Short mmCIF file of C-alpha atoms and ligand atoms in Angstrom, two decimals:
data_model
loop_
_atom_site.label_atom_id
_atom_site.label_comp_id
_atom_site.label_asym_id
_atom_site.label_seq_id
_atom_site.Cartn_x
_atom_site.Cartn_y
_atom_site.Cartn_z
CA UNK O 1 -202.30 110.14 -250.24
CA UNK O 2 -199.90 107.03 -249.87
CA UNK O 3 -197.62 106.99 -246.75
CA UNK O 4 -194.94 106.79 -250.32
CA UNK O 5 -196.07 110.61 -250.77
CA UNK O 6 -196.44 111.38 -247.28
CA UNK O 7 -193.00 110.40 -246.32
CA UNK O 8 -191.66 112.25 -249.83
CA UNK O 9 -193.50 115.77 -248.12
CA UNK O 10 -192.08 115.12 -245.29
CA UNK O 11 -188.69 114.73 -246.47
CA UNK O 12 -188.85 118.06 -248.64
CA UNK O 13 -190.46 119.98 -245.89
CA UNK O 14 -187.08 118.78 -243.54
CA UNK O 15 -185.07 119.87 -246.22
CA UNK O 16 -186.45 122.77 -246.49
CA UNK O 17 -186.42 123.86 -242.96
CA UNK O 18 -182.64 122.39 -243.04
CA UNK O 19 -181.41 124.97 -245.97
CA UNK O 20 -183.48 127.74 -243.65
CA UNK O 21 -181.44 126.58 -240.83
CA UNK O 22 -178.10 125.82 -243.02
CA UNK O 23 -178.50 122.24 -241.38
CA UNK O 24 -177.35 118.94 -243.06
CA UNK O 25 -180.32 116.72 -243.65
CA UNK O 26 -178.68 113.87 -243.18
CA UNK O 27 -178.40 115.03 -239.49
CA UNK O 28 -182.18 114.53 -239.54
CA UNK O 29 -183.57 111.17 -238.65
CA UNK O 30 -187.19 110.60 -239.40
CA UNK O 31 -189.35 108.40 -236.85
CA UNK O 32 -192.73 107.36 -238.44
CA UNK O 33 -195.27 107.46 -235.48
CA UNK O 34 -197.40 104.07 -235.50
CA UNK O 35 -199.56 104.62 -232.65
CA UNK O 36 -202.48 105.65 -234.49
CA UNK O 37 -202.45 102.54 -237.30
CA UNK O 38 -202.80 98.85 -238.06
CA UNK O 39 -199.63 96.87 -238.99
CA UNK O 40 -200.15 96.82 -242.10
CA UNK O 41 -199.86 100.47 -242.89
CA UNK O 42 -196.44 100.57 -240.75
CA UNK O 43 -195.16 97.90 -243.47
CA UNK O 44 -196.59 99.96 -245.73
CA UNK O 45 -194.07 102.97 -244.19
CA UNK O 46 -190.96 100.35 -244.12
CA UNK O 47 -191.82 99.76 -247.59
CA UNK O 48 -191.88 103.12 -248.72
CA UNK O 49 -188.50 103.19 -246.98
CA UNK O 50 -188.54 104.35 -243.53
CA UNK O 51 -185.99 103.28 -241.42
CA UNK O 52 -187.53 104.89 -237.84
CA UNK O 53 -190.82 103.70 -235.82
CA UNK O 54 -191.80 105.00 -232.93
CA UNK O 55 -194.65 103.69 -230.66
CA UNK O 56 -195.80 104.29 -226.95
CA UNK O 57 -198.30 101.81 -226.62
CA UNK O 58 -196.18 98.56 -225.43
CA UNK O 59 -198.59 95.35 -226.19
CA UNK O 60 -199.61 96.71 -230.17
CA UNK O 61 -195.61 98.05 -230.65
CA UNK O 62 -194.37 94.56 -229.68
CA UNK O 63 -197.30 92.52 -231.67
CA UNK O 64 -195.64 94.93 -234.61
CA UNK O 65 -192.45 94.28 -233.81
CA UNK O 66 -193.43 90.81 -234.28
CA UNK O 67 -194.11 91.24 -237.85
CA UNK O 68 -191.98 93.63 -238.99
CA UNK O 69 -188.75 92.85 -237.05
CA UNK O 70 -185.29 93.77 -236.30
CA UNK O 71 -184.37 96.05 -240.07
CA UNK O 72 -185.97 99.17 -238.55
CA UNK O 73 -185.09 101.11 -235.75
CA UNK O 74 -187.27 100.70 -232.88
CA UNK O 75 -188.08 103.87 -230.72
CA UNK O 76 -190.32 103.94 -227.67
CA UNK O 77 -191.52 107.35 -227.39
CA UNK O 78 -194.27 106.92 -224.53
CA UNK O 79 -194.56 106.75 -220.68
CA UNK O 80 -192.85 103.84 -219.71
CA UNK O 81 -194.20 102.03 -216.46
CA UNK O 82 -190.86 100.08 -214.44
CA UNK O 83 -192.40 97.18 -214.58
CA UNK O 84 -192.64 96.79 -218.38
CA UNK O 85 -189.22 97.21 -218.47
CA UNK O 86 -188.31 93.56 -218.76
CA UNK O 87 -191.07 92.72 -221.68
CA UNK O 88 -189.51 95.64 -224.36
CA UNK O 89 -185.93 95.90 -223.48
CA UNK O 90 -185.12 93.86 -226.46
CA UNK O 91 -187.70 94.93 -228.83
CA UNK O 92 -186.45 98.72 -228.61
CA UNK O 93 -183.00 100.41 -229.60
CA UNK O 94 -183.94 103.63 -228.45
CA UNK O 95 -186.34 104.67 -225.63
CA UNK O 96 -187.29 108.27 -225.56
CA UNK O 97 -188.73 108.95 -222.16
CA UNK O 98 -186.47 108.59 -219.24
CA UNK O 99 -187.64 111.31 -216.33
CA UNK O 100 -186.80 109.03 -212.79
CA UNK O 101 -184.10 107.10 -211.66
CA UNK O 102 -186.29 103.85 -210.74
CA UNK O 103 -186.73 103.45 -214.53
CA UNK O 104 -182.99 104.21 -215.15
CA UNK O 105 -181.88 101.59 -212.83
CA UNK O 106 -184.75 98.93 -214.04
CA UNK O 107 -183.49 99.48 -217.94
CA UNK O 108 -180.15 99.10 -216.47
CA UNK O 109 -180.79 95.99 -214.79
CA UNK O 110 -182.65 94.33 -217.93
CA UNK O 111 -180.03 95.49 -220.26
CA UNK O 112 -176.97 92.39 -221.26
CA UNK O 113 -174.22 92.96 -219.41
CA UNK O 114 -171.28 94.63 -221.81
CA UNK O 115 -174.56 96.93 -224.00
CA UNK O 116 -175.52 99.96 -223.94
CA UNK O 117 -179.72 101.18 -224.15
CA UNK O 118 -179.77 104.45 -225.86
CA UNK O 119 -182.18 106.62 -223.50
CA UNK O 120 -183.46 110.37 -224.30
CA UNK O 121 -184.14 112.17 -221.07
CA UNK O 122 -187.28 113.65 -221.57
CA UNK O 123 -187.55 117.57 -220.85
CA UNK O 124 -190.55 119.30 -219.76
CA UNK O 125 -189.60 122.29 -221.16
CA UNK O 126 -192.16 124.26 -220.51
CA UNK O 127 -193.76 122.95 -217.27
CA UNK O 128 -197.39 122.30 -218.90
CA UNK O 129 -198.55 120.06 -215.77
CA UNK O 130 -199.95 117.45 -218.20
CA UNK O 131 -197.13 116.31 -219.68
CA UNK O 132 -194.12 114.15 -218.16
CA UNK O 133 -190.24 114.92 -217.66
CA UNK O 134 -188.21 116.80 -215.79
CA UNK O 135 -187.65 120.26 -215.61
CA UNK O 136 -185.21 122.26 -217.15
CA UNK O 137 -183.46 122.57 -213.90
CA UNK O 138 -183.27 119.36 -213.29
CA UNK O 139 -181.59 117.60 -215.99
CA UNK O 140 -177.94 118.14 -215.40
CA UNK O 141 -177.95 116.84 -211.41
CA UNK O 142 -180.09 113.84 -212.90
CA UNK O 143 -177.88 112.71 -215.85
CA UNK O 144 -175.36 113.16 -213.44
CA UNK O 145 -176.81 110.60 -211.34
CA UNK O 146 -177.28 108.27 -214.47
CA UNK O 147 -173.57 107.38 -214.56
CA UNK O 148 -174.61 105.08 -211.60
CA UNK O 149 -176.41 102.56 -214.25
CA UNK O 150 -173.59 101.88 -216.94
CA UNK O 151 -175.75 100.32 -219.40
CA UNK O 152 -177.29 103.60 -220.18
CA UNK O 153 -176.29 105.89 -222.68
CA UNK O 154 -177.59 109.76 -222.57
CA UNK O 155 -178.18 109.74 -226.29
CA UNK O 156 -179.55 113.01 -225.88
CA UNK O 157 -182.71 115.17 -224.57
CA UNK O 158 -186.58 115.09 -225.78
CA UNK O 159 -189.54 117.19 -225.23
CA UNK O 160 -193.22 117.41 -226.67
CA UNK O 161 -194.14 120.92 -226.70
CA UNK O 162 -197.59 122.36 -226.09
CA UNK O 163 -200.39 121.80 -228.82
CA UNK O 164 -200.38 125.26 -229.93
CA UNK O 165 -199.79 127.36 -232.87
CA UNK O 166 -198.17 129.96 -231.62
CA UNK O 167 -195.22 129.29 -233.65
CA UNK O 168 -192.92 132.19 -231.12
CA UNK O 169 -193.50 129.79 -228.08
CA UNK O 170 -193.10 126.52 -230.04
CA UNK O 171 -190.15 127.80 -231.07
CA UNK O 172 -188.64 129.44 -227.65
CA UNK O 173 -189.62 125.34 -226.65
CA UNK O 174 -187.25 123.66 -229.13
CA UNK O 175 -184.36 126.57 -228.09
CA UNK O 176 -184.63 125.68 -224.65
CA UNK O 177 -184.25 121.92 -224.76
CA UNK O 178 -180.96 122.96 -227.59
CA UNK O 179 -179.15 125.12 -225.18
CA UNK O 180 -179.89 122.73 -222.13
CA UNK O 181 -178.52 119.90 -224.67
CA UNK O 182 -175.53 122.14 -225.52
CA UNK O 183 -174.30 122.62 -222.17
CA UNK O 184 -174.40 119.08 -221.04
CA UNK O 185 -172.82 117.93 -224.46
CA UNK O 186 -170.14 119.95 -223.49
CA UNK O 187 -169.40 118.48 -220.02
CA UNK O 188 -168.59 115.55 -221.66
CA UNK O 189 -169.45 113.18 -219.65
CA UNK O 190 -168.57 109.29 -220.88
CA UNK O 191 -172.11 108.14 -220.28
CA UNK O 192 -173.60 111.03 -222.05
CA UNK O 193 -172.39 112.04 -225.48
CA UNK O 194 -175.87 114.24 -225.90
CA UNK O 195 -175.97 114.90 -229.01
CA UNK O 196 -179.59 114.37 -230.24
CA UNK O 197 -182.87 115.94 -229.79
CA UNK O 198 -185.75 114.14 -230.20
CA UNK O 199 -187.89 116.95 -230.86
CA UNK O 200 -191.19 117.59 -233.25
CA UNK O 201 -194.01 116.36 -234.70
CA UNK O 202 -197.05 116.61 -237.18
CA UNK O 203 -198.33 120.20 -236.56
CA UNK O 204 -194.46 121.81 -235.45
CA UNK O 205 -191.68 119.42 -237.13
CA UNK O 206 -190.54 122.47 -239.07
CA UNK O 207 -189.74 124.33 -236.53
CA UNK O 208 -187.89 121.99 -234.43
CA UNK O 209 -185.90 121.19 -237.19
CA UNK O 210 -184.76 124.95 -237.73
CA UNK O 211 -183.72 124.70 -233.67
CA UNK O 212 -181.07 121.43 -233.98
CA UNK O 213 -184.15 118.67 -234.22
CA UNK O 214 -182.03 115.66 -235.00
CA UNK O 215 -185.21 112.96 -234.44
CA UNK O 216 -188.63 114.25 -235.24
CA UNK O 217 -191.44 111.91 -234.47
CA UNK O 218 -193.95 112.36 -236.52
CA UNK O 219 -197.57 110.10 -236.69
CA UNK O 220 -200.80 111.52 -238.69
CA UNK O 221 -199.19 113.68 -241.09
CA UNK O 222 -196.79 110.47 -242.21
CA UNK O 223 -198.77 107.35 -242.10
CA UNK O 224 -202.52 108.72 -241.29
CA UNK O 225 -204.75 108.20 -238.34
CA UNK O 226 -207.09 104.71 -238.65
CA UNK O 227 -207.88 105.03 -234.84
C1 PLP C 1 -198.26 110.58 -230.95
C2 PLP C 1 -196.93 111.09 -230.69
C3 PLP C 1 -196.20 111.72 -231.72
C4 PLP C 1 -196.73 111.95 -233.13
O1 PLP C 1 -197.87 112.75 -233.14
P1 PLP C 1 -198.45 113.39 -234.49
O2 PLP C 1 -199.00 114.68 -234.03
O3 PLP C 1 -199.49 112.45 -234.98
O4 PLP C 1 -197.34 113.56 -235.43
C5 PLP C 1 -194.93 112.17 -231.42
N1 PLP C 1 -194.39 112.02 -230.19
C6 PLP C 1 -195.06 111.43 -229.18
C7 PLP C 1 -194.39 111.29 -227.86
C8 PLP C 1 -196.35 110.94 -229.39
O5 PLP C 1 -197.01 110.36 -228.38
#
């Protein structure tokens, strides 16, 4: 199938999980995943009218970026060493994996003076010990901390939950990292409106949406796997 059809699925299947949830999809932003194909085929997905990529590996996102420019929105979605800060500040509107103040205070540093870098805290919801972010318990003290670096902005909280599918425990995932979103949107702190959740992909999209997704990232099932 064309990433055209791929990206119509997709679409219905959010829609779908949006009426389940009586959700608006418009509240729904759709990031098509990169990481696993050439350049081409992520024109292909602007084409077809995608307005979201998402990439995590820095030198083939920014020979991309290159090409296909500034009319998408750029999200970096992967672990994201301090010292690449400099090189993809400007590439990227959103980045997706903030877990340690050293990073916070690097993107702050590389950021123009007067803007704002829109940063997702990533969550480790469910402490699988091979994936980053914090834990649950730490977010609040460490967004609280983030108010020290003014050119960030908590856009909100992600996770990646465990490869499984035991749809129960994907599920308990996605409620977790909405409640722990909920209670810090409503401290409202100036530096962290929180309200997004960067949250599903291929194999569980559906279900995140149903628990307050509001960015799903999703790769193979949108624009295929070359690599
Ligand atoms: C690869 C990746 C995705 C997309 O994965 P698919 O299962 O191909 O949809 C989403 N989020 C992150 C952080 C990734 O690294």
């Amino acid at each position: 199938m064309s990433v055209k059809d791929n990206y119509k699925n997709v679409q219905a299947s959010v829609k779908k999980a949006c009426e389940r949830s009586n959700r608006d999809s418009d509240n729904v932003h759709i990031i098509a995943v990169t990481k696993y194909v050439s350049v081409d085929t992520a024109k292909e997905a602007v084409e077809a009218g995608i307005e979201h990529i998402g990439e995590n590996r820095l030198d083939e996102a920014l020979s991309k970026w290159e090409e296909i420019g500034s009319g998408v929105t750029w999200h970096f979605i992967g672990n994201l060493q301090t010292k690449k800060v400099k090189k993809m500040i400007h590439a990227f509107d959103y980045i997706h994996s903030l877990d340690r103040l050293s990073l916070a205070k690097e993107i702050d540093k590389r950021t123009n003076p007067g803007e704002y870098k829109k940063c997702f805290v990533q969550v480790n919801v469910t402490g699988e010990e091979s994936k980053s972010g914090l834990s649950p318990e730490e977010v609040l003290s460490f967004i609280e901390e983030l108010k020290n670096y003014p050119s960030i902005e908590v856009a909100g909280l992600m996770t990646m939950a465990p490869y499984t599918d035991d749809h129960t425990l994907l599920r308990s995932a996605f409620r977790k990292l909405r409640e722990l979103k909920e209670g810090i949107e409503e401290k409202k702190l100036s530096h962290a409106p929180c309200h997004e959740l960067s949250m599903g992909m291929s194999n569980d999209f559906e279900i995140a949406v149903e628990e307050g997704a509001t960015f799903v990232r999703i790769g193979s099932s949108l624009v295929g796997k070359e690599k």
